[in-house]
PDB file of N, CA and C in Angstrom:
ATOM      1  N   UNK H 190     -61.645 -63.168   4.544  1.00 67.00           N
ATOM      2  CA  UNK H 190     -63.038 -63.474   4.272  1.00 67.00           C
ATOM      3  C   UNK H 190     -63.735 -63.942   5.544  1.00 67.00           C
ATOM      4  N   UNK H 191     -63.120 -64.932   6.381  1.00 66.00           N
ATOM      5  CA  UNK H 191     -63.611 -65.277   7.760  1.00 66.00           C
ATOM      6  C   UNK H 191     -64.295 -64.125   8.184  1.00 66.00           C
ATOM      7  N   UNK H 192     -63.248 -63.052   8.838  1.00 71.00           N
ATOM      8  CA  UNK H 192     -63.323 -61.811   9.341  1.00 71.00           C
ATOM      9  C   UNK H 192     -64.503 -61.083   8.954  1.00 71.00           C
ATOM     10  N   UNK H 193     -64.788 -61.212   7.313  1.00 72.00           N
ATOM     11  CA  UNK H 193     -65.888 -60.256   7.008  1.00 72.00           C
ATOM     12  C   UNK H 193     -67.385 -61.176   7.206  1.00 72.00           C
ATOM     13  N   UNK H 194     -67.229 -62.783   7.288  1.00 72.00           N
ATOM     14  CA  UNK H 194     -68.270 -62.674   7.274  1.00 72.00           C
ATOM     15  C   UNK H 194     -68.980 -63.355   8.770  1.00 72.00           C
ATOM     16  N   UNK H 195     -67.726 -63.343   9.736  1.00 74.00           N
ATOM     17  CA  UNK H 195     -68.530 -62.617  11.414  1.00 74.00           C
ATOM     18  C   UNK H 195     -69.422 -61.956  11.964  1.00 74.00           C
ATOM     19  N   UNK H 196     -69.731 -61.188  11.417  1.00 77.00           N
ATOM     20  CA  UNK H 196     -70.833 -60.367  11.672  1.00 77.00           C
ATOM     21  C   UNK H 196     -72.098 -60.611  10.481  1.00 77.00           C
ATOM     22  N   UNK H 197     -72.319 -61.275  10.189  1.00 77.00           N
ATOM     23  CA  UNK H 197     -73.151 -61.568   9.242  1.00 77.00           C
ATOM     24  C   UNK H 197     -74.489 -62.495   9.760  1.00 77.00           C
ATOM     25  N   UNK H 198     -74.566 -63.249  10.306  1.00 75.00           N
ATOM     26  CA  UNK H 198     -75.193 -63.817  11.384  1.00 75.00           C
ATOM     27  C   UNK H 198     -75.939 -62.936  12.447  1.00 75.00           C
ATOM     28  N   UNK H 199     -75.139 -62.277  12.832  1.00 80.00           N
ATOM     29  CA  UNK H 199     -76.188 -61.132  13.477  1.00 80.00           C
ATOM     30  C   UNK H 199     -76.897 -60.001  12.791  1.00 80.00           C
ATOM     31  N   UNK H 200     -75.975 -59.616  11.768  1.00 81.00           N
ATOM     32  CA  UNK H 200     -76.537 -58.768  11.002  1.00 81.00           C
ATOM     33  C   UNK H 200     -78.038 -59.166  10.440  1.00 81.00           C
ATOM     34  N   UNK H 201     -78.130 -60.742   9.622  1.00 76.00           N
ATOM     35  CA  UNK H 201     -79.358 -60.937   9.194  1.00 76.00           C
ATOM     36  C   UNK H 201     -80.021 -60.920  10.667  1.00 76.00           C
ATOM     37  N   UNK H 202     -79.857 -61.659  11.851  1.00 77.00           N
ATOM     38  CA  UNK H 202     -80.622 -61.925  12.784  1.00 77.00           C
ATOM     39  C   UNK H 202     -81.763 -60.584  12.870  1.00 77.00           C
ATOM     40  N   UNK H 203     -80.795 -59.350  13.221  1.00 79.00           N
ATOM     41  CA  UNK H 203     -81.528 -58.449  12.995  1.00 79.00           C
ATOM     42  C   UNK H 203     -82.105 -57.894  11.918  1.00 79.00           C
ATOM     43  N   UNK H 204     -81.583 -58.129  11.028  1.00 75.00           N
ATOM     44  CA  UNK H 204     -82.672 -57.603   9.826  1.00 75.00           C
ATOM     45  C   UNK H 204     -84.085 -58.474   9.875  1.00 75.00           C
ATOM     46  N   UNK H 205     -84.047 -59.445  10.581  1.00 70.00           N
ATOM     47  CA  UNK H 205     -85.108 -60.005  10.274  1.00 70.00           C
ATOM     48  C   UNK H 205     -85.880 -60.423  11.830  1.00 70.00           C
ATOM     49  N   UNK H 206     -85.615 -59.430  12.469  1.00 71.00           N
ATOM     50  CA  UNK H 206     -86.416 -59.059  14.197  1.00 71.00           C
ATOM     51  C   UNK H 206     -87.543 -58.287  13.530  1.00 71.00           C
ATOM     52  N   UNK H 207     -88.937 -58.664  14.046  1.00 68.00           N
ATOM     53  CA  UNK H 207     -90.001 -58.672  14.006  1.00 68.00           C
ATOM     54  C   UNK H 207     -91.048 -58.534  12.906  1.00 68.00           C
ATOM     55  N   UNK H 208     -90.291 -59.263  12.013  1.00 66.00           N
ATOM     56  CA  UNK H 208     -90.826 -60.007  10.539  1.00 66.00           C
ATOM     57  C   UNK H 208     -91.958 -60.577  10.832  1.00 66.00           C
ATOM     58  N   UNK H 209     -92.301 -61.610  11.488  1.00 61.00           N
ATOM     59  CA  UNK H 209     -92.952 -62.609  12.233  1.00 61.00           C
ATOM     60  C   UNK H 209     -93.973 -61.608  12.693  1.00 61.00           C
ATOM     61  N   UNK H 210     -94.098 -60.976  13.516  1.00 62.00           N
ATOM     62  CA  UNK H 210     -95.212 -60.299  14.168  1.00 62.00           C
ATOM     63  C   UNK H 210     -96.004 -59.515  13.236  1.00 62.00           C
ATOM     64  N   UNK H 211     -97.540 -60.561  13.974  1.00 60.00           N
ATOM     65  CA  UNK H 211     -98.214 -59.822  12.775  1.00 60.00           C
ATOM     66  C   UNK H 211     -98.459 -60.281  11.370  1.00 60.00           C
ATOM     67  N   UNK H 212     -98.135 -61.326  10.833  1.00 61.00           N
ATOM     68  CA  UNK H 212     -97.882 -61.960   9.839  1.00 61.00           C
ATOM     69  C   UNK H 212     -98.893 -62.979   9.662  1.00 61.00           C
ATOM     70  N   UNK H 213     -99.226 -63.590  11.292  1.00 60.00           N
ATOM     71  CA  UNK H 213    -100.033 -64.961  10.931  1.00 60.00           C
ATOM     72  C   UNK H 213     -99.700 -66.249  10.329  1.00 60.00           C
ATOM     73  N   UNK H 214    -100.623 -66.617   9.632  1.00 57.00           N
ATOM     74  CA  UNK H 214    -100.445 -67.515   8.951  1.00 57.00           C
ATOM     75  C   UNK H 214    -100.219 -67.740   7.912  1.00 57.00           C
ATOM     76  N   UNK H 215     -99.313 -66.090   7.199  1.00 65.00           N
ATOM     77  CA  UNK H 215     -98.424 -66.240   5.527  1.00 65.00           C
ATOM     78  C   UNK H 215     -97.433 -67.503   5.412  1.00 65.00           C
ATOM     79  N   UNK H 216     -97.441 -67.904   4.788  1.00 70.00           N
ATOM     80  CA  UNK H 216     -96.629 -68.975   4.546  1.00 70.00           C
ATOM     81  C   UNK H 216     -95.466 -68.485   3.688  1.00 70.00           C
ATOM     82  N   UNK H 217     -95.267 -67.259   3.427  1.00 71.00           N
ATOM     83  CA  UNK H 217     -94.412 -66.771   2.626  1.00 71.00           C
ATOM     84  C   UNK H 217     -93.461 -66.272   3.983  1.00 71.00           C
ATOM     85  N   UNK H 218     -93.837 -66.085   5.035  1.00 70.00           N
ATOM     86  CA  UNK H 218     -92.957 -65.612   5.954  1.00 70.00           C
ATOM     87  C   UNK H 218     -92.010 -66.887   6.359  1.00 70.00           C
ATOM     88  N   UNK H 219     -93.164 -68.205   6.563  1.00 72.00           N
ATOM     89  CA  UNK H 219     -92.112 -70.000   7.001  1.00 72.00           C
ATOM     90  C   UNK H 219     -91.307 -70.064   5.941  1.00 72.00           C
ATOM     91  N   UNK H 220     -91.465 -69.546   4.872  1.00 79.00           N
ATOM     92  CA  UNK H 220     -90.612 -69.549   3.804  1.00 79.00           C
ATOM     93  C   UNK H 220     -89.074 -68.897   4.290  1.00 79.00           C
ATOM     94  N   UNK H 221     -89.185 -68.255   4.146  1.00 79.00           N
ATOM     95  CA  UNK H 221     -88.315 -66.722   5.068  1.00 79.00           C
ATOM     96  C   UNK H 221     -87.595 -67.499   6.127  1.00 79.00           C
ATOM     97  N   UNK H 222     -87.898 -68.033   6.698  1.00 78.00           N
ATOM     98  CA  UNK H 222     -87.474 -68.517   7.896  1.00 78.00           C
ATOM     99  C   UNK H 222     -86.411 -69.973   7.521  1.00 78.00           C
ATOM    100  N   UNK H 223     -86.910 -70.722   6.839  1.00 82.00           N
ATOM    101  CA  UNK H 223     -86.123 -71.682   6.106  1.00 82.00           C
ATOM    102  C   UNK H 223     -85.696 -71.060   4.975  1.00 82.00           C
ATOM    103  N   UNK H 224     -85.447 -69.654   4.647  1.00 84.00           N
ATOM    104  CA  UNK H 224     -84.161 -69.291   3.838  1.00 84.00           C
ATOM    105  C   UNK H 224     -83.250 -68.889   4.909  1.00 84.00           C
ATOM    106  N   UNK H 225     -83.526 -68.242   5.655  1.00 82.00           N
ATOM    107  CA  UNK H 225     -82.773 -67.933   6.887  1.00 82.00           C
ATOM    108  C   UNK H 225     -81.678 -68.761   7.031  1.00 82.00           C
ATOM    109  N   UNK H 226     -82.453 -69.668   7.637  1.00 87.00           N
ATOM    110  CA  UNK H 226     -81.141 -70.880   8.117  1.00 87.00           C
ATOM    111  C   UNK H 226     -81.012 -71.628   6.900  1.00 87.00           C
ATOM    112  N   UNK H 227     -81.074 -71.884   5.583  1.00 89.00           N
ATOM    113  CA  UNK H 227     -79.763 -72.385   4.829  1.00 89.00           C
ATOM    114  C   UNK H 227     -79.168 -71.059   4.552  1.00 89.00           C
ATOM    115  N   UNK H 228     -79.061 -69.764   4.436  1.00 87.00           N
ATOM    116  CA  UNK H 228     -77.882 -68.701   4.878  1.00 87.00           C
ATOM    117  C   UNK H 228     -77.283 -68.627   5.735  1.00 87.00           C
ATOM    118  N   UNK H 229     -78.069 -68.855   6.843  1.00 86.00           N
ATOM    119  CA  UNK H 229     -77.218 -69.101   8.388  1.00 86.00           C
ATOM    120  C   UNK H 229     -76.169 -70.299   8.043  1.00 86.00           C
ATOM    121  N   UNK H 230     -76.556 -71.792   7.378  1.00 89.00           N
ATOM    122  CA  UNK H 230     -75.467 -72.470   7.140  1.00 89.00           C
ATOM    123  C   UNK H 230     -74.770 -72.212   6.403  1.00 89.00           C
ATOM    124  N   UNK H 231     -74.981 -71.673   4.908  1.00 89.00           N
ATOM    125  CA  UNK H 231     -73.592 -71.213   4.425  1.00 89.00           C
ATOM    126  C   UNK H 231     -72.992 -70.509   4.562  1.00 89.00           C
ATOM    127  N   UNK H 232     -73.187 -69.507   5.449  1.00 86.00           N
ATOM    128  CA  UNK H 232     -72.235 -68.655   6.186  1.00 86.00           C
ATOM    129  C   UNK H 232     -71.171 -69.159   7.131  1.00 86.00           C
ATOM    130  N   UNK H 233     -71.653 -70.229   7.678  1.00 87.00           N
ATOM    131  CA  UNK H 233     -70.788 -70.873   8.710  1.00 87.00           C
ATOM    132  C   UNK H 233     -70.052 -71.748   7.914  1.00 87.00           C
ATOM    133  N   UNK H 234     -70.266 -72.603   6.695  1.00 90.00           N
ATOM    134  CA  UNK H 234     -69.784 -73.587   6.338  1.00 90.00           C
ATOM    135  C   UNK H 234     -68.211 -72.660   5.770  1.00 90.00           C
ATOM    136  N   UNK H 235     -68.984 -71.686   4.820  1.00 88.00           N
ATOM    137  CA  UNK H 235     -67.846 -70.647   4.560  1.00 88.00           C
ATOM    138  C   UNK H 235     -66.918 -70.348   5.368  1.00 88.00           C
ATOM    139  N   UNK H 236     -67.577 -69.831   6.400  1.00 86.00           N
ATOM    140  CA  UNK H 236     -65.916 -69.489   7.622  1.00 86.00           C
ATOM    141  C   UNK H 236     -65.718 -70.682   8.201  1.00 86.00           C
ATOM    142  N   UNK H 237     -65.918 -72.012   8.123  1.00 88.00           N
ATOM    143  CA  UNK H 237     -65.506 -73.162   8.453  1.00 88.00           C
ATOM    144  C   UNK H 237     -64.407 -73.162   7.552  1.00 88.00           C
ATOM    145  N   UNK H 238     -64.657 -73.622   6.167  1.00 90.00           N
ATOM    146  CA  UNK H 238     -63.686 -73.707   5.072  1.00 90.00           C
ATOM    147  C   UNK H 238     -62.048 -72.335   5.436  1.00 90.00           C
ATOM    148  N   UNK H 239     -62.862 -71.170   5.368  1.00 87.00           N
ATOM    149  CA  UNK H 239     -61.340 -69.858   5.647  1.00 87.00           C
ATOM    150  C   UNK H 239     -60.682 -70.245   6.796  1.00 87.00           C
ATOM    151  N   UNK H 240     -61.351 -71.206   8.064  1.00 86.00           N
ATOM    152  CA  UNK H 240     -60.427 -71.459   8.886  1.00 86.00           C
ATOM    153  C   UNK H 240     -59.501 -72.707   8.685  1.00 86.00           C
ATOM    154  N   UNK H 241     -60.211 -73.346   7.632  1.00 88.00           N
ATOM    155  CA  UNK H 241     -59.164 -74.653   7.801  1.00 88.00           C
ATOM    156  C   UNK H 241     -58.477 -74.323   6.596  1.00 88.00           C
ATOM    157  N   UNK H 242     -58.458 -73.535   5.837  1.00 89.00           N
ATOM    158  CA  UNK H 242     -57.116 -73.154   4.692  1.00 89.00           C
ATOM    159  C   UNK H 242     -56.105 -72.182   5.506  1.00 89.00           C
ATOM    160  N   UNK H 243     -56.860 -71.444   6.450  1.00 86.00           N
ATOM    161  CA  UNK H 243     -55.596 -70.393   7.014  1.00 86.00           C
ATOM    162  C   UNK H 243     -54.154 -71.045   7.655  1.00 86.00           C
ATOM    163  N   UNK H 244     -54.207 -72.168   7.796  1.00 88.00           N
ATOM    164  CA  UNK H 244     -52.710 -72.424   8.160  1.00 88.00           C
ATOM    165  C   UNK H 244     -52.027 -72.996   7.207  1.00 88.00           C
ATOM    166  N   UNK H 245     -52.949 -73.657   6.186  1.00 90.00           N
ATOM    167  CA  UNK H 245     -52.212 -74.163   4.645  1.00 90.00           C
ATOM    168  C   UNK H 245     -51.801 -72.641   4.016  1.00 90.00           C
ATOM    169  N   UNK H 246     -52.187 -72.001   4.003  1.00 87.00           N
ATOM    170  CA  UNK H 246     -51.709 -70.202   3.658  1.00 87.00           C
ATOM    171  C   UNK H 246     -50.734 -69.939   3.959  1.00 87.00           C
ATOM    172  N   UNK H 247     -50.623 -69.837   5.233  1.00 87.00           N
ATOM    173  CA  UNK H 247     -49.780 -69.767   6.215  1.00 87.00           C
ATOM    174  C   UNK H 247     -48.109 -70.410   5.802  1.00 87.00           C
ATOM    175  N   UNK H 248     -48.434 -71.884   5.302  1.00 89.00           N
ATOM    176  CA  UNK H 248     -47.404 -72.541   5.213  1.00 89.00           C
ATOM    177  C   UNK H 248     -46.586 -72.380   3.622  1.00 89.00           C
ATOM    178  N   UNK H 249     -47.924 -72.143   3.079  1.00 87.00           N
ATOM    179  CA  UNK H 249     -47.252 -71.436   1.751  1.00 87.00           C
ATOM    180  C   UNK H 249     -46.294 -70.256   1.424  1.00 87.00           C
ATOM    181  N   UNK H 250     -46.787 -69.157   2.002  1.00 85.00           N
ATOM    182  CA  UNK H 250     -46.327 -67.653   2.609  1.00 85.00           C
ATOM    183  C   UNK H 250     -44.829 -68.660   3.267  1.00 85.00           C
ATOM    184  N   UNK H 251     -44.477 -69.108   4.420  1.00 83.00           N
ATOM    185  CA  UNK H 251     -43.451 -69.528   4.677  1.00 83.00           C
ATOM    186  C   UNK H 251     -42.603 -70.326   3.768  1.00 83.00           C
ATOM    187  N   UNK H 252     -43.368 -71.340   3.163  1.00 83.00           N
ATOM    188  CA  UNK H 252     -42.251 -71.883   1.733  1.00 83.00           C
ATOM    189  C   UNK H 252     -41.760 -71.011   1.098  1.00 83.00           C
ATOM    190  N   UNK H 253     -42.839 -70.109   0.467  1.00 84.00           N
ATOM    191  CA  UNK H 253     -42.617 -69.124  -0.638  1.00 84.00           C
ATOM    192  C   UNK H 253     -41.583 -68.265  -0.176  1.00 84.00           C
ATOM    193  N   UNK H 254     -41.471 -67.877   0.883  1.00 81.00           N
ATOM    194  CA  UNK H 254     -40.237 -66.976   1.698  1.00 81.00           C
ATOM    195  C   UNK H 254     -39.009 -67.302   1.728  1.00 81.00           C
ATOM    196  N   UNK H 255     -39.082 -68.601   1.928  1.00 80.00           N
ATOM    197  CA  UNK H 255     -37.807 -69.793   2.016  1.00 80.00           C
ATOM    198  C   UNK H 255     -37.202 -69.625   0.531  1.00 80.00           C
ATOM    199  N   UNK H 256     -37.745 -69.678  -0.205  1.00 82.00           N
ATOM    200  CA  UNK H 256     -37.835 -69.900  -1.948  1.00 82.00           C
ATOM    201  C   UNK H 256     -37.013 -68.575  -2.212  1.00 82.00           C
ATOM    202  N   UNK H 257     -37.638 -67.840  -1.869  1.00 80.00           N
ATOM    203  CA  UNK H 257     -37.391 -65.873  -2.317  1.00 80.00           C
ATOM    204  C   UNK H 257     -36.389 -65.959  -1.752  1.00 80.00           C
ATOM    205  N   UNK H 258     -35.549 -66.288  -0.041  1.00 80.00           N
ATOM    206  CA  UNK H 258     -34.428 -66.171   0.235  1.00 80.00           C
ATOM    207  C   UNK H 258     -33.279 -67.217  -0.641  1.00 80.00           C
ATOM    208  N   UNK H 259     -33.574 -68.006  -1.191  1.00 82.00           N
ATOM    209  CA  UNK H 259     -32.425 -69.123  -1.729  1.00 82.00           C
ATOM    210  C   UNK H 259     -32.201 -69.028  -2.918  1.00 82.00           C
ATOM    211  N   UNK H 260     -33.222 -68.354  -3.376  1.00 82.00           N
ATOM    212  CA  UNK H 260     -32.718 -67.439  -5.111  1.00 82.00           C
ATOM    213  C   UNK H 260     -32.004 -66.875  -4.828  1.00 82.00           C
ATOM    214  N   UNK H 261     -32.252 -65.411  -3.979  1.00 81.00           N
ATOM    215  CA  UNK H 261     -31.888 -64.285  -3.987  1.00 81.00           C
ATOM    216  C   UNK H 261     -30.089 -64.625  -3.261  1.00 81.00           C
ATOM    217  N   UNK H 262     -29.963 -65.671  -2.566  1.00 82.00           N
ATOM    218  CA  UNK H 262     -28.449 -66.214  -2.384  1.00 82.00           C
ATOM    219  C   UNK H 262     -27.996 -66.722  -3.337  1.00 82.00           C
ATOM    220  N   UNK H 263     -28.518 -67.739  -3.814  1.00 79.00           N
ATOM    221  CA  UNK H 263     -27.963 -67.722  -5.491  1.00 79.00           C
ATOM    222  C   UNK H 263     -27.331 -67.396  -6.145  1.00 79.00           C
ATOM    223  N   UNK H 264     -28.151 -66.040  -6.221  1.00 79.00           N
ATOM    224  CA  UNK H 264     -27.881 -65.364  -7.125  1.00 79.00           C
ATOM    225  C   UNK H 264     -26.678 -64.280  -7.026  1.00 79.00           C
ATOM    226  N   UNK H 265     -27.082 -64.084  -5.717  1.00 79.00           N
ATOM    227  CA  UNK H 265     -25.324 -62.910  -5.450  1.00 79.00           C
ATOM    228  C   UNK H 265     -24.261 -63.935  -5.127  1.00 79.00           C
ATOM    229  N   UNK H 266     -24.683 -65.120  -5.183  1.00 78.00           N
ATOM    230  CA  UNK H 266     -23.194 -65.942  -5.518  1.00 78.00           C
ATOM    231  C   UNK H 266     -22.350 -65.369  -6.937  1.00 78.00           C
ATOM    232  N   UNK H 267     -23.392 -65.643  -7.506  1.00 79.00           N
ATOM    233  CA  UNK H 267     -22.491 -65.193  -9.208  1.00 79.00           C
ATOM    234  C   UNK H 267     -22.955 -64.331  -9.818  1.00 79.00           C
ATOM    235  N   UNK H 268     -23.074 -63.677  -9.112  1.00 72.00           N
ATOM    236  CA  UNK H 268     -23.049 -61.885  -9.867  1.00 72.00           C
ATOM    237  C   UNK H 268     -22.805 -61.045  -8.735  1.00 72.00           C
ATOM    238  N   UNK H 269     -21.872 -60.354 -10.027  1.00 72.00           N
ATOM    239  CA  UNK H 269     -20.714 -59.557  -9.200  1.00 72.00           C
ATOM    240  C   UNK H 269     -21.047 -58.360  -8.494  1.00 72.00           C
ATOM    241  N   UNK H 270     -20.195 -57.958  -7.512  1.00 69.00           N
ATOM    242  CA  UNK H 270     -20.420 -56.700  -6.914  1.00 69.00           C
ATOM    243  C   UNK H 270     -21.000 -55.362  -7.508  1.00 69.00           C
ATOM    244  N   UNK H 271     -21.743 -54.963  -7.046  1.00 69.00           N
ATOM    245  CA  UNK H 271     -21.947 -53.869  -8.100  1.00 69.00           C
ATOM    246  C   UNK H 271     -21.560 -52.588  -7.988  1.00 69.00           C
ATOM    247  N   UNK H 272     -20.507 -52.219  -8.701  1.00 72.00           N
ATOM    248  CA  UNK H 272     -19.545 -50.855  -9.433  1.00 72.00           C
ATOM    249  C   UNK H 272     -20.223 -49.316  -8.539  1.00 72.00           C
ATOM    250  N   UNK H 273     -19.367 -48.909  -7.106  1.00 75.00           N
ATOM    251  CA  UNK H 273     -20.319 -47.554  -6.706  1.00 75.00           C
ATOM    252  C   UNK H 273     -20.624 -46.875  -8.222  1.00 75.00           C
ATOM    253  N   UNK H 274     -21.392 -45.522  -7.806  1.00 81.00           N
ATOM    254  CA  UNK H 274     -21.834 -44.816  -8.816  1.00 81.00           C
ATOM    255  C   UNK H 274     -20.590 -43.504  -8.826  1.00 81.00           C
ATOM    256  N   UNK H 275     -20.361 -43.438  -9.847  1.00 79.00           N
ATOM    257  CA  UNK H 275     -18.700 -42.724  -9.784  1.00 79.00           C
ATOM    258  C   UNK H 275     -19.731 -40.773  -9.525  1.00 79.00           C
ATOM    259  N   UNK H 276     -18.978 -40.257  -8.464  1.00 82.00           N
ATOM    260  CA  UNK H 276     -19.122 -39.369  -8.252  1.00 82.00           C
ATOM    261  C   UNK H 276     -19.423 -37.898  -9.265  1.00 82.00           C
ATOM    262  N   UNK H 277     -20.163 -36.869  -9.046  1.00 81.00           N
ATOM    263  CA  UNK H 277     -20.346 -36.253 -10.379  1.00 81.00           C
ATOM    264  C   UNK H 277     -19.426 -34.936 -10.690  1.00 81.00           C
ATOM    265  N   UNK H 278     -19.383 -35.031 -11.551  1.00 80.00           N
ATOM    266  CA  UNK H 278     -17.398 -34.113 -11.679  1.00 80.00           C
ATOM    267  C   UNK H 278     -18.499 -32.872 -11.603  1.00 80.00           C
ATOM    268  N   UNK H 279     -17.417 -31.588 -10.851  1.00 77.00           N
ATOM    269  CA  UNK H 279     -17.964 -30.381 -10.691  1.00 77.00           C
ATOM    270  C   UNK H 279     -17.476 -29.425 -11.843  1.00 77.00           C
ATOM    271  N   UNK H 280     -18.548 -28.410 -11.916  1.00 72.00           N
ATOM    272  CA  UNK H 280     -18.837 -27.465 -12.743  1.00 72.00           C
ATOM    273  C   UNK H 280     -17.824 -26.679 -13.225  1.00 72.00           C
ATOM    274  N   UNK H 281     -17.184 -25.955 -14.395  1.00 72.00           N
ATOM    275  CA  UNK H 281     -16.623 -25.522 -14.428  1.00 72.00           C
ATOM    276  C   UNK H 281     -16.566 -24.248 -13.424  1.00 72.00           C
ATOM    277  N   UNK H 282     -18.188 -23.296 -13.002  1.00 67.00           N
ATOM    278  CA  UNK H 282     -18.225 -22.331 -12.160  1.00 67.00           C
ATOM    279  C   UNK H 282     -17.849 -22.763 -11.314  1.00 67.00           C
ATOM    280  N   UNK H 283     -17.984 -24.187 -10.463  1.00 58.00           N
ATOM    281  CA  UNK H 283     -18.199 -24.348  -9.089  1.00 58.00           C
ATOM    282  C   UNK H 283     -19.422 -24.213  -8.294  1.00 58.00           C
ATOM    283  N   UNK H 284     -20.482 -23.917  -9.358  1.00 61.00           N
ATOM    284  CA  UNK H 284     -21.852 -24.008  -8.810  1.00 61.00           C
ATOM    285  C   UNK H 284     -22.019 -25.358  -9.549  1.00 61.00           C
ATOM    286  N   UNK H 285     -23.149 -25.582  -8.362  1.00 56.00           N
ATOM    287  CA  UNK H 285     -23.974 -27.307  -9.345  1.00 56.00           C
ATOM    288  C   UNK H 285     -25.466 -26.704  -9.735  1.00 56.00           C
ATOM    289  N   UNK H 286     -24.920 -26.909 -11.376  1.00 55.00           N
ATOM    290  CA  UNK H 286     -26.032 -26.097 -12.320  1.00 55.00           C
ATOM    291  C   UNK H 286     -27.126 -27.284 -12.370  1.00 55.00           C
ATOM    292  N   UNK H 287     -27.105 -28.024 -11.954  1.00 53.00           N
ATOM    293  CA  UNK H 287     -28.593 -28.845 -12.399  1.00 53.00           C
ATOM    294  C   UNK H 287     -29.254 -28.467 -11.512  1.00 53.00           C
ATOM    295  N   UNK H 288     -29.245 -27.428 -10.700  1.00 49.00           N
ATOM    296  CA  UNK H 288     -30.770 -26.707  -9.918  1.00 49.00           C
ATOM    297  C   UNK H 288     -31.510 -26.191 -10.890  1.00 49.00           C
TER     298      UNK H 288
END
């Protein structure tokens, strides 16, 4: 989510290059302008937040790994080898008819 919303900041910047010109004294445009920047802040506050969970992620993904390996030893402690697959007896022709 960080990642996607990097470019977002410039993106509005430019969407909103030469709004202003020409406009005067609409007050619907100062409007515009103070929506701007509380988007401009929650955009940042947002990739503030994705950067400070990415290493709690991080550490989860590594527990969780830890976890997946100490089952999975576990578990082939006590359960048994498992039986090859017994070879498949040939044809009476000597062709292998399951083509």
């Amino acid at each position: 989510m960080c990642t996607h919303l990097g470019p977002v900041k410039p993106e509005l910047e430019t969407a909103h290059e030469g709004l202003l010109a020409g406009t005067g004294g609409l007050t619907a445009m100062a409007e515009l302008g103070a929506v701007r920047e509380s988007w401009t802040r929650r955009f940042e506050a947002a990739r503030g937040e994705c950067r400070a969970l990415a290493g709690k992620l991080r550490a989860v993904a590594r527990i969780q790994g830890g976890t997946d390996e100490t089952v999975r030893s576990a578990l082939a402690s006590v359960s048994p080898e498992p039986e090859p697959e017994p070879e498949p007896e040939p044809s009476p022709s000597g062709r292998d008819e399951a083509r």
